[in-house]
mmCIF file of C-alpha atoms in Angstrom:
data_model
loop_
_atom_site.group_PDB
_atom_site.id
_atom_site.type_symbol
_atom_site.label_atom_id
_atom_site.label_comp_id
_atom_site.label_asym_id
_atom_site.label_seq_id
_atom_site.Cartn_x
_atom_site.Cartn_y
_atom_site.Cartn_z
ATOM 1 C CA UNK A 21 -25.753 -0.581 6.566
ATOM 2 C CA UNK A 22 -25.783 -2.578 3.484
ATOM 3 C CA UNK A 23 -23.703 -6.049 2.348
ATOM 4 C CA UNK A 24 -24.003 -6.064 -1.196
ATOM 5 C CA UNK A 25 -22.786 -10.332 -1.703
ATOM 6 C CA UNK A 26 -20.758 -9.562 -4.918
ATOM 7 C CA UNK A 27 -18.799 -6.543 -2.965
ATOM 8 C CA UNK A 28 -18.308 -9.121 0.289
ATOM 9 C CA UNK A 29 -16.573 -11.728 -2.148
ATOM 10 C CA UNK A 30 -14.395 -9.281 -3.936
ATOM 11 C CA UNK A 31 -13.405 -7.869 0.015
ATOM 12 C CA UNK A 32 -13.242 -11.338 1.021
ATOM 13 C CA UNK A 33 -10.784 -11.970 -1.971
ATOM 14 C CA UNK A 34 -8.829 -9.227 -1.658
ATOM 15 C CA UNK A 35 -8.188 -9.830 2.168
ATOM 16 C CA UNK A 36 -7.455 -13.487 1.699
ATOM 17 C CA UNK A 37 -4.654 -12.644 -1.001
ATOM 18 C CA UNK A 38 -3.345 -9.869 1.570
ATOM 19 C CA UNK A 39 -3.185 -12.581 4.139
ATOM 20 C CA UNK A 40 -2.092 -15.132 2.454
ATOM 21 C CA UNK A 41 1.145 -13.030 1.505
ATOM 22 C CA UNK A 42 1.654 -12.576 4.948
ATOM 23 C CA UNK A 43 1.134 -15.956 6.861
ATOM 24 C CA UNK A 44 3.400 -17.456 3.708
ATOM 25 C CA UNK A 45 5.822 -15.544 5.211
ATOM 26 C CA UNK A 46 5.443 -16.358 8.803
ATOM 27 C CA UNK A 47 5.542 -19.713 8.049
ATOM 28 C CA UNK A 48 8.284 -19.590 5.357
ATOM 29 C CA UNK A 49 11.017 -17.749 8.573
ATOM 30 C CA UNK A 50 14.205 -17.758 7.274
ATOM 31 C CA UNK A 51 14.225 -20.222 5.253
ATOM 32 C CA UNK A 52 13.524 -18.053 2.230
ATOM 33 C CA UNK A 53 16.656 -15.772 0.745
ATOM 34 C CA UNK A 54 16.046 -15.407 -2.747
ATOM 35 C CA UNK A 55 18.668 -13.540 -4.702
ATOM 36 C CA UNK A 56 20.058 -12.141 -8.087
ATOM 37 C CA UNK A 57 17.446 -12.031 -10.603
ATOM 38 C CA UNK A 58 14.621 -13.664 -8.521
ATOM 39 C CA UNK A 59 15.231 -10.916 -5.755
ATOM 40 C CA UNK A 60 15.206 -8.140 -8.657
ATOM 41 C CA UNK A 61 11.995 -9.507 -10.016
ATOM 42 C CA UNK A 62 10.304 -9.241 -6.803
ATOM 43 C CA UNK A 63 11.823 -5.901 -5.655
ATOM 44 C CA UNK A 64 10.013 -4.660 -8.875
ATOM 45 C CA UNK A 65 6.895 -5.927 -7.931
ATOM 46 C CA UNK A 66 5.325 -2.814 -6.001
ATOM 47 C CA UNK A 67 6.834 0.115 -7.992
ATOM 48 C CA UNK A 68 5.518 -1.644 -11.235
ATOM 49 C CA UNK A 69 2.588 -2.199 -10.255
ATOM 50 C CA UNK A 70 1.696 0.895 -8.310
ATOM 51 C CA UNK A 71 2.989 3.007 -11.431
ATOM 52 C CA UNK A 72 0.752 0.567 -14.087
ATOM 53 C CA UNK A 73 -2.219 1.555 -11.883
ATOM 54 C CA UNK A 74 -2.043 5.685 -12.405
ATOM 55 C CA UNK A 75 -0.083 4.978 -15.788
ATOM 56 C CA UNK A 76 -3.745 5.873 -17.633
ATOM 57 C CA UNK A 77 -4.882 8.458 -15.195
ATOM 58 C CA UNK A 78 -1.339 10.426 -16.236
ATOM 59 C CA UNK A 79 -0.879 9.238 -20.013
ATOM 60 C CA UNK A 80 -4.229 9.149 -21.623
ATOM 61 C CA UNK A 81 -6.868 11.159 -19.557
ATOM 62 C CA UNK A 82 -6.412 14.537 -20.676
ATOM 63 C CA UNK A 83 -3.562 17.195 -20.624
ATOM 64 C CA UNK A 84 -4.664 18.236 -17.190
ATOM 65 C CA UNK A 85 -3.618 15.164 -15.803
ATOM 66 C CA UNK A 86 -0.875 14.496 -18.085
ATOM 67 C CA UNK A 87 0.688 17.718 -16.820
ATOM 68 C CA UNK A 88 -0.764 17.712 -12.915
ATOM 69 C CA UNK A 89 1.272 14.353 -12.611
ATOM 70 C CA UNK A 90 4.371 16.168 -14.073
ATOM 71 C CA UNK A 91 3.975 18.487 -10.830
ATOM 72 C CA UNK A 92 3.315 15.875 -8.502
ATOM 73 C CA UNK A 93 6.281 14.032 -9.891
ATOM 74 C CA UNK A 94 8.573 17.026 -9.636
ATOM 75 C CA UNK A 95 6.951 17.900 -5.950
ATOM 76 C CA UNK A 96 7.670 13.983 -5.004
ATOM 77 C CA UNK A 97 11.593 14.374 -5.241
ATOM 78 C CA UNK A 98 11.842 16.628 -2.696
ATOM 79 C CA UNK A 99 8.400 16.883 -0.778
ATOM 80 C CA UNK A 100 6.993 14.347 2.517
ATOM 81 C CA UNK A 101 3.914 12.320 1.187
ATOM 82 C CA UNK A 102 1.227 14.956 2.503
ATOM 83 C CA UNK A 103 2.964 17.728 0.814
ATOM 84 C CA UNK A 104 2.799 15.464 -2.739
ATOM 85 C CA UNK A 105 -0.322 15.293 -2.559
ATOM 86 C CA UNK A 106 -1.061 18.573 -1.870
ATOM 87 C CA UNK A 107 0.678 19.908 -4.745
ATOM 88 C CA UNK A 108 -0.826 16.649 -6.754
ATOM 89 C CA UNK A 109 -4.122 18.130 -6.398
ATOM 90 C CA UNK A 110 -4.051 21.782 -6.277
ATOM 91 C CA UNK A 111 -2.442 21.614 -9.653
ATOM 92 C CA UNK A 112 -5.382 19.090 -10.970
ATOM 93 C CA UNK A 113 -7.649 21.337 -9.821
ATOM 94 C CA UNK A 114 -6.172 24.385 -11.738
ATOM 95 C CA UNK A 115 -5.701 22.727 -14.661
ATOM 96 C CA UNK A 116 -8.425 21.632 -14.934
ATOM 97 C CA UNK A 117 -10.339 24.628 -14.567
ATOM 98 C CA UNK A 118 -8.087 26.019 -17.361
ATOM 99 C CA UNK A 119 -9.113 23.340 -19.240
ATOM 100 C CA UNK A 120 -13.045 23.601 -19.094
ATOM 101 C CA UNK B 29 20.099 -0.084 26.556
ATOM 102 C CA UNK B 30 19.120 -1.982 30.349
ATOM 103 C CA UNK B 31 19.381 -4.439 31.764
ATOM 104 C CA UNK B 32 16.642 -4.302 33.530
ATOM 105 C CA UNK B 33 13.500 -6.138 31.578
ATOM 106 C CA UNK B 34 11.240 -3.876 30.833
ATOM 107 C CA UNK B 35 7.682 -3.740 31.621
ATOM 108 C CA UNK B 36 4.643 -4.409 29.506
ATOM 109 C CA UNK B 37 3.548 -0.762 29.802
ATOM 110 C CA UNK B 38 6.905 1.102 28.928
ATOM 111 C CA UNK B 39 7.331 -1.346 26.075
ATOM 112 C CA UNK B 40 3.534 -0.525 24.627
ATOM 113 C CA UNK B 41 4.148 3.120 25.187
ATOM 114 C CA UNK B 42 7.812 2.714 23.639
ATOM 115 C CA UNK B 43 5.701 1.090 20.826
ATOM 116 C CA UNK B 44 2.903 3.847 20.383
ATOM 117 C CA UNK B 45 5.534 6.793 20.409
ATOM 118 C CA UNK B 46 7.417 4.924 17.562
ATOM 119 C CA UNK B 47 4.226 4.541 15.370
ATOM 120 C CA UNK B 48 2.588 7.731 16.069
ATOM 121 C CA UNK B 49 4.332 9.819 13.099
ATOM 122 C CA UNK B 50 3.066 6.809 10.437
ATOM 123 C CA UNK B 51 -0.405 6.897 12.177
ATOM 124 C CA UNK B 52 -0.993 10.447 11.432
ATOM 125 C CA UNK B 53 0.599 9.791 7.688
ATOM 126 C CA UNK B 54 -1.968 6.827 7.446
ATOM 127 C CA UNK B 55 -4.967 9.514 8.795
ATOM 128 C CA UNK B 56 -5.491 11.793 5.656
ATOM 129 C CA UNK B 57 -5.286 8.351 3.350
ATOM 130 C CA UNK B 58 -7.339 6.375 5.028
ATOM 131 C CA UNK B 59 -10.154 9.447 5.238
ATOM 132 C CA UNK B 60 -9.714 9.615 1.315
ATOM 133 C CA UNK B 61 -10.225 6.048 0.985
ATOM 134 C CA UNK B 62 -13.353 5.654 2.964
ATOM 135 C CA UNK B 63 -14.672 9.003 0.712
ATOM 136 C CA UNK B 64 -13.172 7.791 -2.627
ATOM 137 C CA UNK B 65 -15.069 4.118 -1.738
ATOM 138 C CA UNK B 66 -18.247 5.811 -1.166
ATOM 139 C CA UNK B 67 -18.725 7.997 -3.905
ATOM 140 C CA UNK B 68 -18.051 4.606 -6.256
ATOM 141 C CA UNK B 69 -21.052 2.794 -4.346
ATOM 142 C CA UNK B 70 -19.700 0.884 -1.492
ATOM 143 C CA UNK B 71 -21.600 1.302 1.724
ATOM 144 C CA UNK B 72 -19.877 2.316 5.608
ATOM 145 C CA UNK B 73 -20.008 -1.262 6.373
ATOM 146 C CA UNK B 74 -18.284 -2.488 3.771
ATOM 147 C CA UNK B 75 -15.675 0.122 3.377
ATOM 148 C CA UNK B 76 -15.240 -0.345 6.701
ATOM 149 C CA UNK B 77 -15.062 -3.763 6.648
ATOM 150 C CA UNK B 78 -12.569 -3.798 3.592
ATOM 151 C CA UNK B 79 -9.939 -2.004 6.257
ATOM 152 C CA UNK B 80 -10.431 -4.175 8.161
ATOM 153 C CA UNK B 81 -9.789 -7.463 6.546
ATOM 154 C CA UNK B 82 -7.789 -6.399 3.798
ATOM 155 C CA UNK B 83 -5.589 -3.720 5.897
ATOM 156 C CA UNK B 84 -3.081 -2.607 2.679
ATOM 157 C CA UNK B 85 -2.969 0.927 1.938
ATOM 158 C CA UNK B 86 -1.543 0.518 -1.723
ATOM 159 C CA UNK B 87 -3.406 -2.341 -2.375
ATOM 160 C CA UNK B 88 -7.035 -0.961 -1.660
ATOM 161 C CA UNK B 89 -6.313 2.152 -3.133
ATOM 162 C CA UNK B 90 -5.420 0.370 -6.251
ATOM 163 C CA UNK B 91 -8.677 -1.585 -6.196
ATOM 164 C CA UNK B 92 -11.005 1.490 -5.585
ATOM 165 C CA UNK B 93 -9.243 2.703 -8.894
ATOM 166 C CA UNK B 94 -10.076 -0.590 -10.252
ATOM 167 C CA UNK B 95 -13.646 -0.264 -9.026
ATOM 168 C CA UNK B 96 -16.012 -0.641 -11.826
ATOM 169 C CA UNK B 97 -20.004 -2.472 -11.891
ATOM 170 C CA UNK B 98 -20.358 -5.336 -12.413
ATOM 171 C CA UNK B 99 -16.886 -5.758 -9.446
ATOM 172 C CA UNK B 100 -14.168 -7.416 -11.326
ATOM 173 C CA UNK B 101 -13.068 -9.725 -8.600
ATOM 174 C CA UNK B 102 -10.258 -11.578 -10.392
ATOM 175 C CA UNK B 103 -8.961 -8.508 -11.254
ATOM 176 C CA UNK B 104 -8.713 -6.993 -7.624
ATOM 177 C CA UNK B 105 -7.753 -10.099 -6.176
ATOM 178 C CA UNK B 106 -4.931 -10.295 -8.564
ATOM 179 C CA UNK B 107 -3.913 -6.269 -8.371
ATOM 180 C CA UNK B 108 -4.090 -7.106 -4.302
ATOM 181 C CA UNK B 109 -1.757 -10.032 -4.471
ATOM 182 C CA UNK B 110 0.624 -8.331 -6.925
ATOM 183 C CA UNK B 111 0.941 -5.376 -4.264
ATOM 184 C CA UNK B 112 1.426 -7.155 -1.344
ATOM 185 C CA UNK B 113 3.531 -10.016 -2.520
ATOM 186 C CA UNK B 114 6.371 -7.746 -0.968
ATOM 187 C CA UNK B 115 4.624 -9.036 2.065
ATOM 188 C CA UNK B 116 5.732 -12.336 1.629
ATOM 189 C CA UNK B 117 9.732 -11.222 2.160
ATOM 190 C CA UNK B 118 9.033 -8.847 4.664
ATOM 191 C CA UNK B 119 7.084 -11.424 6.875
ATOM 192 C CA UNK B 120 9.912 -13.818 6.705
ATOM 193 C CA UNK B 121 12.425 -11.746 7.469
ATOM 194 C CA UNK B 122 10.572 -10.595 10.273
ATOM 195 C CA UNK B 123 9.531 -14.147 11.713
ATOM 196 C CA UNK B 124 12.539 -15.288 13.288
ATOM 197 C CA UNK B 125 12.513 -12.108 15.166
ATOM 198 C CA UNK B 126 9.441 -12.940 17.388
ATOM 199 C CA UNK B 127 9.334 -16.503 17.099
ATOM 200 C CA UNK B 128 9.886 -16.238 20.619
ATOM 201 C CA UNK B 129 5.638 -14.824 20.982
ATOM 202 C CA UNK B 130 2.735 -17.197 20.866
ATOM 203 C CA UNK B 131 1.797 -18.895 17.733
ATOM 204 C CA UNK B 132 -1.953 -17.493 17.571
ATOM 205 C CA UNK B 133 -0.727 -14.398 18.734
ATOM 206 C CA UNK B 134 1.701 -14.092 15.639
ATOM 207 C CA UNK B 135 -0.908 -15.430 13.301
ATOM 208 C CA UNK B 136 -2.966 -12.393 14.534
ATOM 209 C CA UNK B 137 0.054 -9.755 14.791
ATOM 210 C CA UNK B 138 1.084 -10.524 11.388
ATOM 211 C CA UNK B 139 -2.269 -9.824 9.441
ATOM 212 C CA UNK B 140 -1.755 -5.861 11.095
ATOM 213 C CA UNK B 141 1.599 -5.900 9.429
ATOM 214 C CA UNK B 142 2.052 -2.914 7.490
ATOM 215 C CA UNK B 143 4.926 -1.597 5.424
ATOM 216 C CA UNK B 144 5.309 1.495 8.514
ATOM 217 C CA UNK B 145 5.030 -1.258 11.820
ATOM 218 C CA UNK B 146 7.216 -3.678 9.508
ATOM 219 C CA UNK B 147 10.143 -1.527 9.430
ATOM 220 C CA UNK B 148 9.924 -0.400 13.162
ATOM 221 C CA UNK B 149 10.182 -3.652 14.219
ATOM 222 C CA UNK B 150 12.864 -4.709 12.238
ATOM 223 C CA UNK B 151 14.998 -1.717 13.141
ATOM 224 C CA UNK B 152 14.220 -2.518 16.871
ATOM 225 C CA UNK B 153 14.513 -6.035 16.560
ATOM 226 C CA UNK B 154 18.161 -4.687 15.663
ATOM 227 C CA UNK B 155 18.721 -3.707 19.420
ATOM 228 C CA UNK B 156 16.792 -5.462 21.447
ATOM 229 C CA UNK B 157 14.270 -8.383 22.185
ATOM 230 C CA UNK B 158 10.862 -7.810 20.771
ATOM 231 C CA UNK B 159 8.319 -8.014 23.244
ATOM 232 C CA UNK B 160 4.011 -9.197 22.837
ATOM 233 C CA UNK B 161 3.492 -5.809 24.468
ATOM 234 C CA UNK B 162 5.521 -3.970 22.003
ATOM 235 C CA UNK B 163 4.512 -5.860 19.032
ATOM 236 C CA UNK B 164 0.813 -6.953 19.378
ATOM 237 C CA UNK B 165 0.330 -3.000 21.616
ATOM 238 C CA UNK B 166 1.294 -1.528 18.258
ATOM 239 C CA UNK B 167 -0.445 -3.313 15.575
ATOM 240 C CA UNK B 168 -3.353 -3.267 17.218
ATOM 241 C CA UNK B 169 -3.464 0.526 17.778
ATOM 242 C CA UNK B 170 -1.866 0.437 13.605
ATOM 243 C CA UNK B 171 -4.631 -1.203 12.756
ATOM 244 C CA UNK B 172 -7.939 0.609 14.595
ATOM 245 C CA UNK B 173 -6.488 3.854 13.254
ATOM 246 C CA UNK B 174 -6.475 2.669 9.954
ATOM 247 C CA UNK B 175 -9.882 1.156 10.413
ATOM 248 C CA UNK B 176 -11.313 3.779 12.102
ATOM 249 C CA UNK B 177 -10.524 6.616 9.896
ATOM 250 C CA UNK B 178 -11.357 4.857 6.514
ATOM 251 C CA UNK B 179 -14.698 4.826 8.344
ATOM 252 C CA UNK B 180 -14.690 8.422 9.420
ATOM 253 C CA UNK B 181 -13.794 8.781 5.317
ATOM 254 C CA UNK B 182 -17.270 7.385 4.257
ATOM 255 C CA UNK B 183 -19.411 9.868 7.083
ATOM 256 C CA UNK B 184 -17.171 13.103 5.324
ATOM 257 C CA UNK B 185 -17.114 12.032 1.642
ATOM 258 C CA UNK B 186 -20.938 12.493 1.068
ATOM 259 C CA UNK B 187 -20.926 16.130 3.062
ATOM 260 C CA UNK B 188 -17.707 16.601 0.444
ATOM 261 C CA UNK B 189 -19.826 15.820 -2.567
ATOM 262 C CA UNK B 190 -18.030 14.545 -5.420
ATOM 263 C CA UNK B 191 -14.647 14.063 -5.196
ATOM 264 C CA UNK B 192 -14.166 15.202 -8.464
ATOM 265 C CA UNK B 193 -14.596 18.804 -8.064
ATOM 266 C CA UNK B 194 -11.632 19.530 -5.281
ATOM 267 C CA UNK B 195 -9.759 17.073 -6.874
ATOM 268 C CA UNK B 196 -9.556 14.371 -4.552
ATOM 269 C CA UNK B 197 -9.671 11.833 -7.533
ATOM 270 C CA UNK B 198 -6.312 12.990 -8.236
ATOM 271 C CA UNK B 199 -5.396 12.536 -4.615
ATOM 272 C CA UNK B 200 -4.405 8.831 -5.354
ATOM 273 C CA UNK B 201 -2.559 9.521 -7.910
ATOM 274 C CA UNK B 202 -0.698 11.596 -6.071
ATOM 275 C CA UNK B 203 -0.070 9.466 -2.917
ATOM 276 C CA UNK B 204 1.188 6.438 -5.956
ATOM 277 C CA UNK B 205 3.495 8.848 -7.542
ATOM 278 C CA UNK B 206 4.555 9.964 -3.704
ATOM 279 C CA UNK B 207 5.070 5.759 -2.796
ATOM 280 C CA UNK B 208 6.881 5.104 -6.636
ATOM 281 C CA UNK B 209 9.421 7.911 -5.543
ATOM 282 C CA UNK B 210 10.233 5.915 -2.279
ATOM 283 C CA UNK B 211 11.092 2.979 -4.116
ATOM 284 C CA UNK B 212 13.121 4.775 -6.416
ATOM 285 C CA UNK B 213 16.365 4.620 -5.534
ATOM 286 C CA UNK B 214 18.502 3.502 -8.398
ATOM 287 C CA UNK B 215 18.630 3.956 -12.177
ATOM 288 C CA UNK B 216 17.599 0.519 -12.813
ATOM 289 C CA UNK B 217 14.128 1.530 -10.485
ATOM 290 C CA UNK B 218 14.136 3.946 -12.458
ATOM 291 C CA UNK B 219 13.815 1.598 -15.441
ATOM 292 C CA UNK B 220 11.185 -0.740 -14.256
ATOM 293 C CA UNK B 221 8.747 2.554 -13.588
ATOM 294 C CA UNK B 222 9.580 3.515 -17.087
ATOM 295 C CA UNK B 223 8.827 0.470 -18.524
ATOM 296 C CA UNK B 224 5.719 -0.372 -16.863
ATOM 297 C CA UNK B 225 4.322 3.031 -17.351
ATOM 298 C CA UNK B 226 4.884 2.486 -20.772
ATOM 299 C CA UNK B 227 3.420 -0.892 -20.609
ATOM 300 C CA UNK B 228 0.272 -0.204 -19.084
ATOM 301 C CA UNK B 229 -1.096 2.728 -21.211
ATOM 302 C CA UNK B 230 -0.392 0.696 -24.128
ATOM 303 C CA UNK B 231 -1.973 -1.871 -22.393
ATOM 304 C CA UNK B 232 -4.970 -0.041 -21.284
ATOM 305 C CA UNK B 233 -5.209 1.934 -24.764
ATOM 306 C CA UNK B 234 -5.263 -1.903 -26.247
ATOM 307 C CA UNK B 235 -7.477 -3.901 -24.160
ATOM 308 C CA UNK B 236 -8.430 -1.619 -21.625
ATOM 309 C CA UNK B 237 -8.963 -2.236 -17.480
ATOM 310 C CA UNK B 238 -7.517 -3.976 -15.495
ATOM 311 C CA UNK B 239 -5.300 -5.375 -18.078
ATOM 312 C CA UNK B 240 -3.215 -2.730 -17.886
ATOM 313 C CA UNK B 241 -2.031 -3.805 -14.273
ATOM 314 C CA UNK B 242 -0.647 -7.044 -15.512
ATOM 315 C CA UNK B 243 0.624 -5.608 -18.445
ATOM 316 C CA UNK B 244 2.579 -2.847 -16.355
ATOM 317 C CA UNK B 245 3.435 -5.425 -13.748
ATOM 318 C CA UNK B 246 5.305 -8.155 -16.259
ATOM 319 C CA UNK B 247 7.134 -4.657 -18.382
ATOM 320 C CA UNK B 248 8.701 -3.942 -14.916
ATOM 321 C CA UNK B 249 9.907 -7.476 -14.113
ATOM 322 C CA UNK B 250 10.938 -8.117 -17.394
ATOM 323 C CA UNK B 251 12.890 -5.051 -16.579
ATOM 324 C CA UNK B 252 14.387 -5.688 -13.651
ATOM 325 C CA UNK B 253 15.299 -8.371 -14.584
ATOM 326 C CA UNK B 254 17.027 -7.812 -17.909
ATOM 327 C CA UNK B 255 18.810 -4.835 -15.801
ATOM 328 C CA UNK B 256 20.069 -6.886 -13.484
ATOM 329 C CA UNK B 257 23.869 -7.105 -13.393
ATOM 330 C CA UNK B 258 25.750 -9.393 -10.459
ATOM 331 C CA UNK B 259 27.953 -5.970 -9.557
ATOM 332 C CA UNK B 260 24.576 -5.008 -7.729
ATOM 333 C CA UNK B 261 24.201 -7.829 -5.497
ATOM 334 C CA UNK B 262 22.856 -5.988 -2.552
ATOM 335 C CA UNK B 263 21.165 -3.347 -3.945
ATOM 336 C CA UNK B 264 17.574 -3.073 -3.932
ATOM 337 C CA UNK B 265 16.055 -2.013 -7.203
#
């Protein structure tokens, strides 16, 4: 069971900015309504940066991944979350193999 | 609903029964993470450990895609704010709603608040009182399964070998293009994915990782933002 001190900080981080989203909140109440174009900046917040994450993985990896996530896209508007992924990475895996 | 207050037991079990389709969701992701962690170097305890503190499904996903050596802290600190910022709203919308529980108790209940618990409580906050049973019952129980099977993830990814080769890699990218879709909902959503897509290649092609996250997250606000018209007032892009 190893603690590297570099991977504690980053955890340590990483829960602190987790928390600290929530507790703001907690203590915020009701107080905060934001709304118009403050709201639609924030609503953006996850999608954009959930899709910036993969963005590489899909556009400039390889055309096994470029077309995998063109499956998993199509498979998203209609599938639950366990079938996306399912299809997500049976078609990698395919691909791929066609591709080696 | 009674009149009659209901006890402490019902209300935990009323909780459980609630949560139990999002806890076997959670299962199959958290496994994944705890094998996806291992095979880039972290150890049980502190994959384990990372559920545990950090507790954000999208948010430690993103960082074990971020995961290089040397760690680039900043840049997983930031990604894990970005993420959860969302958390911010959803907390204080939910406060009011069980300012009525202990103060330590809340400081507790709210670090095992999770998008899934979040909107359970809110739509029963809808009907009825929110009770400590209820609400600390089922966040705790949220948050060992979630703990418990990222760890069970780091004893099966080694037997698994690498991740690579059945495609689990691609797994993530499958569960983010599975959460974008959710948030989806509108044309002008449909905008701010497009945009930071766009974005964060470009940005990643340019300057590489983890610029790209910032890069991506800025396109989609900028986005949203130029998008948004007051006729929408009320719906959430």
């Amino acid at each position: 069971m190893s603690l590297d001190p570099v991977t504690l900080l980053a955890i340590l981080g990483m829960a602190l900015a987790s928390y600290g989203c929530r507790l703001t909140g907690l203590l915020l109440g009701g107080r905060l309504a934001l709304a118009g174009r403050a709201k639609a900046a924030l609503d953006a917040i996850p999608p954009a940066v959930l899709t910036a994450v993969i963005a590489p993985t899909l556009l400039a990896t390889g055309w096994p991944e470029t077309l995998a996530g063109a499956v998993t896209i199509l498979a998203a508007l209609r599938l639950p979350l366990i079938g996306v992924i399912a299809t997500g990475v049976a078609a990698v895996v395919v691909l791929r193999m066609l591709a080696a | 609903m009674s009149d009659v207050p209901a006890s402490p037991a019902s209300e935990f079990r009323d909780g459980l029964v609630e949560l139990l389709p999002a806890m076997v969701a959670a299962a199959p992701i958290a496994l994944l993470y705890g094998a996806v962690a291992t095979g880039k170097g972290l150890s049980p305890l502190e994959v384990t450990l990372s559920s545990a503190l950090i507790f954000a499904g999208g948010a430690q996903l993103a960082a074990i895609e971020l995961w290089t050596v040397p760690v680039p802290i900043a840049a997983l600190v930031l990604s894990t704010f970005l993420i959860n910022a969302r958390y911010i709203l959803m907390s204080a919308s939910l406060a009011p709603k069980v300012a009525h529980l202990s103060f330590g108790g809340r400081l507790i209940g709210f670090h095992v608040l999770a998008d899934e618990n979040w909107a359970l409580a809110e739509r029963r906050a809808a009907s009825r009182r929110i009770t400590a049973a209820y609400f600390f019952g089922s966040g705790a129980v949220f948050w060992v399964n979630w703990v418990a099977w990222s760890w069970a993830g780091t004893v099966l990814g080694p037997l698994l070998g690498d991740p690579r080769r059945f495609g689990a890699d691609f797994a993530f990218t499958a569960i983010f293009i599975g959460l974008v879709a959710g948030f989806v909902t509108t044309s002008r959503a449909g905008l701010v994915v497009v945009a930071s897509a766009a974005a964060a290649t470009a940005a990643h092609l340019a300057l590489g990782s983890p610029w790209h996250v910032l890069a991506g997250a800025f396109a989609g606000m900028a986005a949203a933002v130029l998008a948004w018209r007051p006729d929408a007032e009320g719906e959430t892009a």
